[in-house]
Coordinates of C-alpha atoms and ligand atoms in Angstrom, one line a residue:
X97 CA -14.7 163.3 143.3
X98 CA -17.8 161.6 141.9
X99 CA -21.8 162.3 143.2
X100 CA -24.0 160.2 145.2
X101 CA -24.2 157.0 143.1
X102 CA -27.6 156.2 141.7
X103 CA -29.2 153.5 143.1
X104 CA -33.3 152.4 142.8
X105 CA -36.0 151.5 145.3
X106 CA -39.5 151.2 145.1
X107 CA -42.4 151.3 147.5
X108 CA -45.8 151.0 146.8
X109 CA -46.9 154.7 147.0
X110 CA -45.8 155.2 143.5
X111 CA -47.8 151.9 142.3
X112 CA -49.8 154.6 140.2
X113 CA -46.8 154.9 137.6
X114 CA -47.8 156.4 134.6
X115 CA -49.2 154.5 132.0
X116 CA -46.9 153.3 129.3
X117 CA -46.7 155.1 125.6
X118 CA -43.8 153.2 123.8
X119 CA -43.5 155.6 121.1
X120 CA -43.4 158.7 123.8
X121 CA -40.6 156.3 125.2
X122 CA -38.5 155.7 122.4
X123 CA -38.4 159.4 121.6
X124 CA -37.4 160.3 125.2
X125 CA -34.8 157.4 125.4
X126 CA -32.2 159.6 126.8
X127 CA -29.3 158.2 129.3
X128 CA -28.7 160.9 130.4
X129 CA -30.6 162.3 132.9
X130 CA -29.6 165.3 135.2
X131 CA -30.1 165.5 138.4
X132 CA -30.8 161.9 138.9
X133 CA -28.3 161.4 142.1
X134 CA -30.6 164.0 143.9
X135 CA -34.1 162.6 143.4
X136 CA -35.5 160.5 146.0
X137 CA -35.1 156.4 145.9
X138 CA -38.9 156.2 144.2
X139 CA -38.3 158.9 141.7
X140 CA -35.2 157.9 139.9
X141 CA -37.5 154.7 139.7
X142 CA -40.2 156.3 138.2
X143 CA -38.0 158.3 136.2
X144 CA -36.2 154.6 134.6
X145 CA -39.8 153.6 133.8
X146 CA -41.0 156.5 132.0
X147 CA -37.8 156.3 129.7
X148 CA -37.6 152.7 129.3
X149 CA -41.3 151.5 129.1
X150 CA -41.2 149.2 132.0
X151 CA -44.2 147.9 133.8
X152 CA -45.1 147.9 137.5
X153 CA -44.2 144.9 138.1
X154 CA -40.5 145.2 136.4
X155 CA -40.0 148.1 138.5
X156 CA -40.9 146.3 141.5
X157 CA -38.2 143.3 140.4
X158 CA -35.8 146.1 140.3
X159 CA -36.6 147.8 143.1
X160 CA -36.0 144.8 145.7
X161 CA -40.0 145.3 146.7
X162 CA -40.6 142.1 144.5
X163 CA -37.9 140.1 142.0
X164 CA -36.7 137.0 143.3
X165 CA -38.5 135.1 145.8
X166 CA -37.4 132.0 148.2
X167 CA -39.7 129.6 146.6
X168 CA -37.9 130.3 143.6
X169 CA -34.7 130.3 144.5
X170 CA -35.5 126.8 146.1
X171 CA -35.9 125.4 142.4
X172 CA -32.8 127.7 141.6
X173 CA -30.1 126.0 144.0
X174 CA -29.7 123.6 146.6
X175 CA -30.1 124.1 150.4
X176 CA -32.0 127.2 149.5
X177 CA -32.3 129.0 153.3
X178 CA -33.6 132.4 152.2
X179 CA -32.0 135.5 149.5
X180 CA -29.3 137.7 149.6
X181 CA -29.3 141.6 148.3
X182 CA -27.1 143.3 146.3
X183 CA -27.4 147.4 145.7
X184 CA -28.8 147.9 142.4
X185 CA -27.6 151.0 140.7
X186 CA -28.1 152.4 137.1
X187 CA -25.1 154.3 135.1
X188 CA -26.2 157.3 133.0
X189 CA -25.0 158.7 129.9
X190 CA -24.2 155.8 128.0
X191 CA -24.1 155.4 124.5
X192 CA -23.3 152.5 122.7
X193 CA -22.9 152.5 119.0
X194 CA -25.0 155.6 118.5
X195 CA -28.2 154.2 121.0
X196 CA -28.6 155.5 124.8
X197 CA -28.9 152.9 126.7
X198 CA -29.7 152.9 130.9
X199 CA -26.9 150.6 132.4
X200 CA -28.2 148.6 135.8
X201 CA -25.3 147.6 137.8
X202 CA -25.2 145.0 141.0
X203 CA -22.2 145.9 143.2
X204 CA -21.5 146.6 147.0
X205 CA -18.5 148.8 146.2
X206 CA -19.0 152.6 146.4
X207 CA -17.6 154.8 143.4
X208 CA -18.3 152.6 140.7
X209 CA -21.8 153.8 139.3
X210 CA -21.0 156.9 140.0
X211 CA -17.4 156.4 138.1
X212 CA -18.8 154.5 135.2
X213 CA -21.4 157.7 134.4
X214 CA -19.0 160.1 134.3
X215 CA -16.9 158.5 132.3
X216 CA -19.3 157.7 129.8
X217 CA -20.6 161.4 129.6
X218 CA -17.0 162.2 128.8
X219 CA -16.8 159.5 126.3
X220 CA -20.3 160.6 124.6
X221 CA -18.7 164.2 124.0
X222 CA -16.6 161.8 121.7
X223 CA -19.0 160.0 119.9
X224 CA -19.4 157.6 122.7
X225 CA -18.3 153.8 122.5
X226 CA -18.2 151.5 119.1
X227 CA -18.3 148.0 120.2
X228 CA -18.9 145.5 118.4
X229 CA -18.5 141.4 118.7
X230 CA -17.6 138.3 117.2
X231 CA -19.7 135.1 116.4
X232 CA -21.0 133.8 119.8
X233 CA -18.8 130.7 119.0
X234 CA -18.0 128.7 121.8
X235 CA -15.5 125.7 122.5
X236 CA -16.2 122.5 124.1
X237 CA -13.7 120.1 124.8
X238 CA -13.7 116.4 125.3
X239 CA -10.4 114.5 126.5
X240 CA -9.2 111.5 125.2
X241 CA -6.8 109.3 127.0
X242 CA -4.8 106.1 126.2
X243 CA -5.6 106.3 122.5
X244 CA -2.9 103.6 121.2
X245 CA -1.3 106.1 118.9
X246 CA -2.2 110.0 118.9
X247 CA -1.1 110.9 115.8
X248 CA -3.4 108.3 113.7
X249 CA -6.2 109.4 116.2
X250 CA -6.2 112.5 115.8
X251 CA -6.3 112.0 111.4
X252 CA -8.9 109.3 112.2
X253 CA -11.4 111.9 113.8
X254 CA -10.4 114.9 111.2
X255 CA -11.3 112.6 108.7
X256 CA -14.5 112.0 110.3
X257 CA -15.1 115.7 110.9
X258 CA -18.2 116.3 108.5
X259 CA -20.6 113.7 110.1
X260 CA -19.5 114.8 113.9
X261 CA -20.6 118.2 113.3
X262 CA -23.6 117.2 111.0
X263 CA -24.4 114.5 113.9
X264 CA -24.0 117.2 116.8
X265 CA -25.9 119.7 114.8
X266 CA -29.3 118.0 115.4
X267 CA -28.6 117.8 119.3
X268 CA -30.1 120.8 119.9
X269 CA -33.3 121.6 117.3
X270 CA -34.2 125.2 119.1
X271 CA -30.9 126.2 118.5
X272 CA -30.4 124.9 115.1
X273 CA -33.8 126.4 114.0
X274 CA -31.9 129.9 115.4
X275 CA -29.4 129.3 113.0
X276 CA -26.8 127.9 115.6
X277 CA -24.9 124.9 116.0
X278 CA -21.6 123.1 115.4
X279 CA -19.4 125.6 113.4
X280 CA -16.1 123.8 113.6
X281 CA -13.9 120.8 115.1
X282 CA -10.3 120.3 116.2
X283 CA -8.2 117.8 117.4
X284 CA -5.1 119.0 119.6
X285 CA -2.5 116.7 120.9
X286 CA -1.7 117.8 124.2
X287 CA 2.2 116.4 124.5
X288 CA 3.4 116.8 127.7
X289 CA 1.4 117.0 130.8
X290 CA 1.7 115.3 134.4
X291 CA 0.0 111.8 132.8
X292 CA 1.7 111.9 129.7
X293 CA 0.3 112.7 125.9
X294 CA -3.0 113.1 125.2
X295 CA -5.7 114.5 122.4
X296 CA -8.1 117.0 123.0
X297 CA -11.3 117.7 121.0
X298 CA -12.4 121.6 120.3
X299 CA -16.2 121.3 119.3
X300 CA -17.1 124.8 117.9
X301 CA -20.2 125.7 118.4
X302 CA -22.4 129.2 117.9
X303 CA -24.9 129.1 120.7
X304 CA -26.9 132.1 119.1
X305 CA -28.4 134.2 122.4
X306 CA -27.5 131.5 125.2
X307 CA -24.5 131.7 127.4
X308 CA -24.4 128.1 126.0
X309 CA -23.1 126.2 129.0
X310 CA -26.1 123.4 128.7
X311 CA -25.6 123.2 124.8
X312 CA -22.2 122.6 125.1
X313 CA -21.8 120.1 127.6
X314 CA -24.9 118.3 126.3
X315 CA -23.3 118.0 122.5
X316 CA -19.7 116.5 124.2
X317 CA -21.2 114.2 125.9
X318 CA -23.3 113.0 122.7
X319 CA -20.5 112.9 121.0
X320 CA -17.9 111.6 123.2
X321 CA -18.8 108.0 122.1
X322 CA -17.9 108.6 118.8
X323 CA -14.9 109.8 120.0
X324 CA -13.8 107.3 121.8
X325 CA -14.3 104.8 119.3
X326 CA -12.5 106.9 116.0
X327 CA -9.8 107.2 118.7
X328 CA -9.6 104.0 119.7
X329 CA -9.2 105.7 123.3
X330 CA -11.2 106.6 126.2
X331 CA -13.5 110.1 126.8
X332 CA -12.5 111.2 130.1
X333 CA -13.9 115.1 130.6
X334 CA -16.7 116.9 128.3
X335 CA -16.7 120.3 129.2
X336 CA -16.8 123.7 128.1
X337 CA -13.8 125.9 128.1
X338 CA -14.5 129.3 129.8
X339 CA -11.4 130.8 127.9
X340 CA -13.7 131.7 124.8
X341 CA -11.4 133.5 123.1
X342 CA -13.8 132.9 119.9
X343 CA -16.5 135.5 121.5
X344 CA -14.7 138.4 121.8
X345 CA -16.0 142.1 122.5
X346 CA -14.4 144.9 122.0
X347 CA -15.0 148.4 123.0
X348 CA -13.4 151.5 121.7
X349 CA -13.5 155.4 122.4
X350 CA -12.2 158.7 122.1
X351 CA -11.9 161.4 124.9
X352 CA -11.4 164.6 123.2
X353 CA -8.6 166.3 124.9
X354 CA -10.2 169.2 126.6
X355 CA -12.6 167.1 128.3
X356 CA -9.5 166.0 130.3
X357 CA -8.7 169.0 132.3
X358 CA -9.8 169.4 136.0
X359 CA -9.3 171.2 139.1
X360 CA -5.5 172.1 138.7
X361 CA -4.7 168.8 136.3
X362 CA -4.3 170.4 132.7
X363 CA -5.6 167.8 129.9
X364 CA -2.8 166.6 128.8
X365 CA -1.2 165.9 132.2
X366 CA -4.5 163.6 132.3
X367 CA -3.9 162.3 129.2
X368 CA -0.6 161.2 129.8
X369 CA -1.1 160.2 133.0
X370 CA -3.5 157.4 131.6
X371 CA -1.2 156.2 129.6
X372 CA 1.5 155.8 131.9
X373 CA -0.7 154.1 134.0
X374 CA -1.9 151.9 131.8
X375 CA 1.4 151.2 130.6
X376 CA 2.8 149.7 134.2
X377 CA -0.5 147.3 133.5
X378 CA 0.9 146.4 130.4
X379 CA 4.4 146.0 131.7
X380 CA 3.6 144.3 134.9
X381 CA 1.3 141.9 136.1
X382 CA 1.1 142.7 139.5
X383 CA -0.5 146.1 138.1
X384 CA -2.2 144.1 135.8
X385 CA -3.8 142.5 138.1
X386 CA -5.7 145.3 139.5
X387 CA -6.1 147.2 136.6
X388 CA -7.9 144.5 135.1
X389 CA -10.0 144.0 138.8
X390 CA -11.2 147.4 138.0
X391 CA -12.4 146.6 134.5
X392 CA -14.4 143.6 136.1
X393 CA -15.3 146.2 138.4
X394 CA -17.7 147.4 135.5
X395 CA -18.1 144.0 133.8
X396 CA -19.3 142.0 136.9
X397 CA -21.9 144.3 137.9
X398 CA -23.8 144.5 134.7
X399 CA -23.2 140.2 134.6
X400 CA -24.5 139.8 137.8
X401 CA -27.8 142.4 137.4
X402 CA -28.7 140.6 134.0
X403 CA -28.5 137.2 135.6
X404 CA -25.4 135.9 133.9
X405 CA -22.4 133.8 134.9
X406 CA -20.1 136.2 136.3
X407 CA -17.5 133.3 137.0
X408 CA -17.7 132.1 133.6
X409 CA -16.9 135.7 132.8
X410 CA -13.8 136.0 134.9
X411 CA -12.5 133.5 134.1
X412 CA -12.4 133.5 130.5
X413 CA -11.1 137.7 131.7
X414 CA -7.9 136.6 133.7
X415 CA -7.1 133.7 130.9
X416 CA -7.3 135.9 127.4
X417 CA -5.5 138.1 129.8
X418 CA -2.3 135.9 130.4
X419 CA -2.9 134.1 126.6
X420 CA 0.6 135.4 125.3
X421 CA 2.1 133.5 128.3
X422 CA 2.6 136.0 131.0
X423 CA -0.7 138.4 132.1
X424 CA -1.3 141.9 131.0
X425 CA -3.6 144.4 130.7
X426 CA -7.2 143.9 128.9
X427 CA -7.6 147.2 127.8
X428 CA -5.2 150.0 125.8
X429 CA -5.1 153.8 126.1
X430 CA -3.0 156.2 123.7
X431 CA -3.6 159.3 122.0
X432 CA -4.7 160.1 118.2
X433 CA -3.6 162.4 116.0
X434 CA -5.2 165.3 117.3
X435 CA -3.8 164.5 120.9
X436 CA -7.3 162.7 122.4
X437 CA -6.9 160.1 124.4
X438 CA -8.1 156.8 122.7
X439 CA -8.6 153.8 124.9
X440 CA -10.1 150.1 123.9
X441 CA -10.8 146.7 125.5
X442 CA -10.7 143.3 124.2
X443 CA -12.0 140.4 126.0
X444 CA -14.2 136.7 125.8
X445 CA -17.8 137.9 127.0
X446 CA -20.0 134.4 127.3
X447 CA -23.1 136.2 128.5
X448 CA -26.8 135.3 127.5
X449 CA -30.3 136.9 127.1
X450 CA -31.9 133.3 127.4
X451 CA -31.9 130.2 129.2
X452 CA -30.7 130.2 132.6
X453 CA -31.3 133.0 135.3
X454 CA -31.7 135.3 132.7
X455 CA -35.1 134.6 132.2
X456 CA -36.0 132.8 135.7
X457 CA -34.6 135.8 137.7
X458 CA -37.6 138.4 137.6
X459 CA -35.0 140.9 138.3
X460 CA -32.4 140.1 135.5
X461 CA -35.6 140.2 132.7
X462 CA -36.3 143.5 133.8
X463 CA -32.1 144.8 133.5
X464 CA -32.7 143.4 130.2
X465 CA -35.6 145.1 129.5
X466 CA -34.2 148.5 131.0
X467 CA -31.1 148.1 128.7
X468 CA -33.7 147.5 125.6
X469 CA -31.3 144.8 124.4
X470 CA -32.3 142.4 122.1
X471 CA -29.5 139.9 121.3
X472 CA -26.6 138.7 123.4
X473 CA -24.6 140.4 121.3
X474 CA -25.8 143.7 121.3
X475 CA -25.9 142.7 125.7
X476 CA -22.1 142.3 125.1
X477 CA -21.3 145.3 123.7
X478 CA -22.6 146.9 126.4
X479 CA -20.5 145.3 129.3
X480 CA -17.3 146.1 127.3
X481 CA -18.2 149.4 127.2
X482 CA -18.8 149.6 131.1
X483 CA -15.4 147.7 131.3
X484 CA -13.9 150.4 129.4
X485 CA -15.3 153.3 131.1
X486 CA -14.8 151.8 134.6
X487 CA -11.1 151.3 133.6
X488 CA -10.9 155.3 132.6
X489 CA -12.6 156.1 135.9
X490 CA -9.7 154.3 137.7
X491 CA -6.9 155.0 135.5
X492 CA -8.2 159.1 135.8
X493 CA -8.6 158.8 139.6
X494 CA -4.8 157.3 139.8
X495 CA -3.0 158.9 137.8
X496 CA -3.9 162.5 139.5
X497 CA -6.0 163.2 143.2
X498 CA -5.8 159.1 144.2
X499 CA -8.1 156.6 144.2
X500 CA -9.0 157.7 148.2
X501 CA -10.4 161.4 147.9
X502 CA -13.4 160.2 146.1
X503 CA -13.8 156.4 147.7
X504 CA -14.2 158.0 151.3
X505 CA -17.0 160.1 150.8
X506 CA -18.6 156.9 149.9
X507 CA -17.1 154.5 152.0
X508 CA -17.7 156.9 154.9
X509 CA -21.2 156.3 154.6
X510 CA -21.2 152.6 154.8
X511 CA -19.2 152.9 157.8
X512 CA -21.5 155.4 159.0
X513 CA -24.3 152.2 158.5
X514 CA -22.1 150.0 159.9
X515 CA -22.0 152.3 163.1
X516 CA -25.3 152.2 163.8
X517 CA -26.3 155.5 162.5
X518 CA -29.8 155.9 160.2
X519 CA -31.4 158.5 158.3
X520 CA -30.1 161.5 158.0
X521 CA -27.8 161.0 160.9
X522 CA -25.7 159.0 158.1
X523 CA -24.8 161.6 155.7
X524 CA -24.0 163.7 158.7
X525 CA -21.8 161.2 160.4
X526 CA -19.7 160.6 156.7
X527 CA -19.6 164.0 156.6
X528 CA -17.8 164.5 160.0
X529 CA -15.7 161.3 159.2
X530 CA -14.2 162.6 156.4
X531 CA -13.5 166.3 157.6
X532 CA -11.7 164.7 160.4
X533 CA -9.7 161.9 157.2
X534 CA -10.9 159.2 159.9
X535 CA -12.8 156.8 158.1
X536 CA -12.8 154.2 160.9
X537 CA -15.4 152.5 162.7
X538 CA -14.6 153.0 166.3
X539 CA -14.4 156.6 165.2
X540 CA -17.7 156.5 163.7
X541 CA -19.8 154.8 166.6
X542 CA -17.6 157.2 169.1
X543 CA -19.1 160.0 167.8
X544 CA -22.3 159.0 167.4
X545 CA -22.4 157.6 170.8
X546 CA -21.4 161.1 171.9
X547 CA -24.3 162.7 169.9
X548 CA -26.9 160.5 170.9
X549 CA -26.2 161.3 174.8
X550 CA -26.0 165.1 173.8
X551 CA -22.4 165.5 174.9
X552 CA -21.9 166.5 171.4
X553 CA -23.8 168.1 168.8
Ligands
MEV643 C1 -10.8 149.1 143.0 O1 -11.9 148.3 143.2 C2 -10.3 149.1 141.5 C3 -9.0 149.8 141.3 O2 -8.0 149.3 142.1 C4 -8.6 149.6 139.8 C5 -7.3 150.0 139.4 O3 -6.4 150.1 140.3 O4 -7.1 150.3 138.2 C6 -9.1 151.3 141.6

């Protein structure tokens, strides 16, 4: 179904990269790039950094020659015993709100890059995505227990509401000087729950370019005090919530019709197939499940390459997905007018371009810098988009040939790894594996075993 999958390297041979003309480069900022499955590990590399301007060192980061190191990663974590490796690919094509943009993606599973690309050269004969986000407005929330009466507490903290937010607004200078800070405050009384009524404070707060995780839980503890007091209760947790359902992106695009239609699957038996699919998702949440694992398919990959909190992400996923009280489906597909399938996705995205591992992780700065983004906005439009696309790639695959035909190839070759085989010895070994539709392991190091002794050939 889908090509070789486009993953980078980088050895030192090519240290001699050509030398970097930013205005050649934003001409030539194409995502799309033909070919790029068949070039060799260092070219596709060398290829990324004439298009996106990046510098030897970057390309090393990316490459796995350099990036992370253990003394870092000791500073990073605790217990820090050494690194562990991801594939790094890149998806082509994409274009996000009119700009091409190189997508690097950190996933083990086989099909995806490749998946993600060709959907996104069939959305760009549509125009591409539009994406676009809310304010980066997240919620912290502070507890409150054994407040005397809840009601009154609750009025007795509204009433305060100007000075909390003027007071948690100079917690954090950088930000404010950003033009973030404390947006908003609410006071919910939660009314039953396994210890009885309590209140619960929502501080609002825009955290600009930052995931915001530290500038949250640093302005409820500050003003938990406060709190307390106006409550005439006791804080118990200051947290963030990681349902923030206040920094939305969404993603839309069009598939024109005839872009639908392949091998013996007329478009419209596409087209509708999509839809059905997607309607079992949005019927059932045991398809909803999965459908939405292959969204995060795309979404995780891009999180994790950039350096970001992909369980932050998930989470908030799986809860705006259940928020109407039973799960569904993140995205949408339909048709338009003109009979093109139309698809969207709506979901929190708490992702940052500063602070965290997105700046320590040597790796991460240079996704960034490969994606050219310069906001965590404009960073969040691009992961819907990938969710969106990785979603078609699915829904496509399903609804006609099955998810396995195109999965094997790929998987064959880990297994082929797996077996022992190296080289090219591994694409002929997949090969073999999948003529004989035994993708197994025991298979695999059989025949190898029988080539290496030269019973077979
Ligand atoms: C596999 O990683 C993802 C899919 O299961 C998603 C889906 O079923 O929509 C193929």
């Amino acid at each position: 179904m889908l090509g070789r999958e486009n993953c980078i390297t980088y050895s030192t041979a090519s240290s001699s990269l050509l030398p970097i003309d930013r205005e050649r480069i934003a001409m030539t900022l194409s995502s799309r790039i033909s070919g790029f499955y068949n070039l060799s590990l260092e070219e596709r590399l060398a290829e990324l950094i004439r298009r996106a301007g990046l510098t030897d060192e970057e390309a090393r980061a990316l490459s796995g020659a350099a990036g992370l190191d253990a003394a870092q990663a000791d500073h990073m974590i605790e217990n820090v015993i050494g690194l562990h490796a991801l594939p790094l690919g890149v998806a082509l094509n994409f274009q996000v709100n009119g700009r091409d943009v190189l997508v690097p993606m950190a996933i083990e599973e086989p099909s995806v890059v490749a998946g993600a690309s060709f959907m996104a050269k069939l959305a760009r004969s549509g125009g591409g995505f539009h994406a676009h986000t809310s304010a980066p407005e997240m919620i912290a929330q502070i507890q409150i227990l054994d407040a005397p009466d809840l009601p009154s507490a609750r009025l007795a903290i509204l009433e305060q509401k100007a000075d909390l937010l003027a007071e948690a607004a100079e917690i954090d200078p950088v930000l404010k000087k950003l033009g973030g800070g404390p947006r908003d405050l609410e006071v919910r009384l939660i009314s039953e729950s396994p210890i009885g009524p309590f209140l619960v404070v929502h501080l609002i707060y825009d955290v600009r370019d930052a995931m915001g995780a530290n500038a949250l839980n640093t302005a409820a503890e500050r003003l938990a005090p406060r709190l307390a007091a106006l409550s005439g209760g006791r804080v118990h947790l200051r947290i963030l919530s990681n349902l923030a359902d206040r920094r939305l992106a969404r993603a839309r695009c069009t598939i024109p019709l005839q872009e639908l239609a392949f091998d013996d699957f007329s478009a419209e038996e596409v087209r509708d197939g999509i839809i059905a699919a997607w309607a079992f998702a949005a019927a059932d949440p045991y398809r909803a499940a999965t459908h939405n694992k292959g969204i995060m398919n795309g979404v995780d990959a891009v999180v994790i390459a950039t350096g970001n909190d992909w369980r932050a992400v998930e989470a908030g996923a799986h809860a705006y997905a259940a928020r109407n009280g039973r799960y569904t489906s993140l995205s949408a597909w339909g048709r338009d007018a003109q009979g093109n399938l139309v698809g969207s996705l709506e979901m929190p995205l708490a992702v940052g371009i500063v602070g965290g591992a997105t700046r320590v992780h040597p790796t991460a700065r240079a996704a960034l810098k490969l994606m050219g983004v310069s906001s965590a906005s404009e960073l969040a439009e691009i992961i819907v988009s990938v969710g969106l696309a990785q979603n078609l790639a699915a829904l496509r695959a399903l609804a006609t040939e099955g998810i396995q035909r195109g999965h094997m190839t790929l998987h064959a070759r880990q297994v082929a790894i797996a077996a022992g085989a190296e080289g090219e010895w591994i694409e002929r070994l997949a090969r073999r594996l999948v003529e004989e539709k035994t993708v197994r392991i025991d298979r695999a190091v059989e025949i190898l075993t029988a080539w290496r002794s030269g019973a077979e050939t």
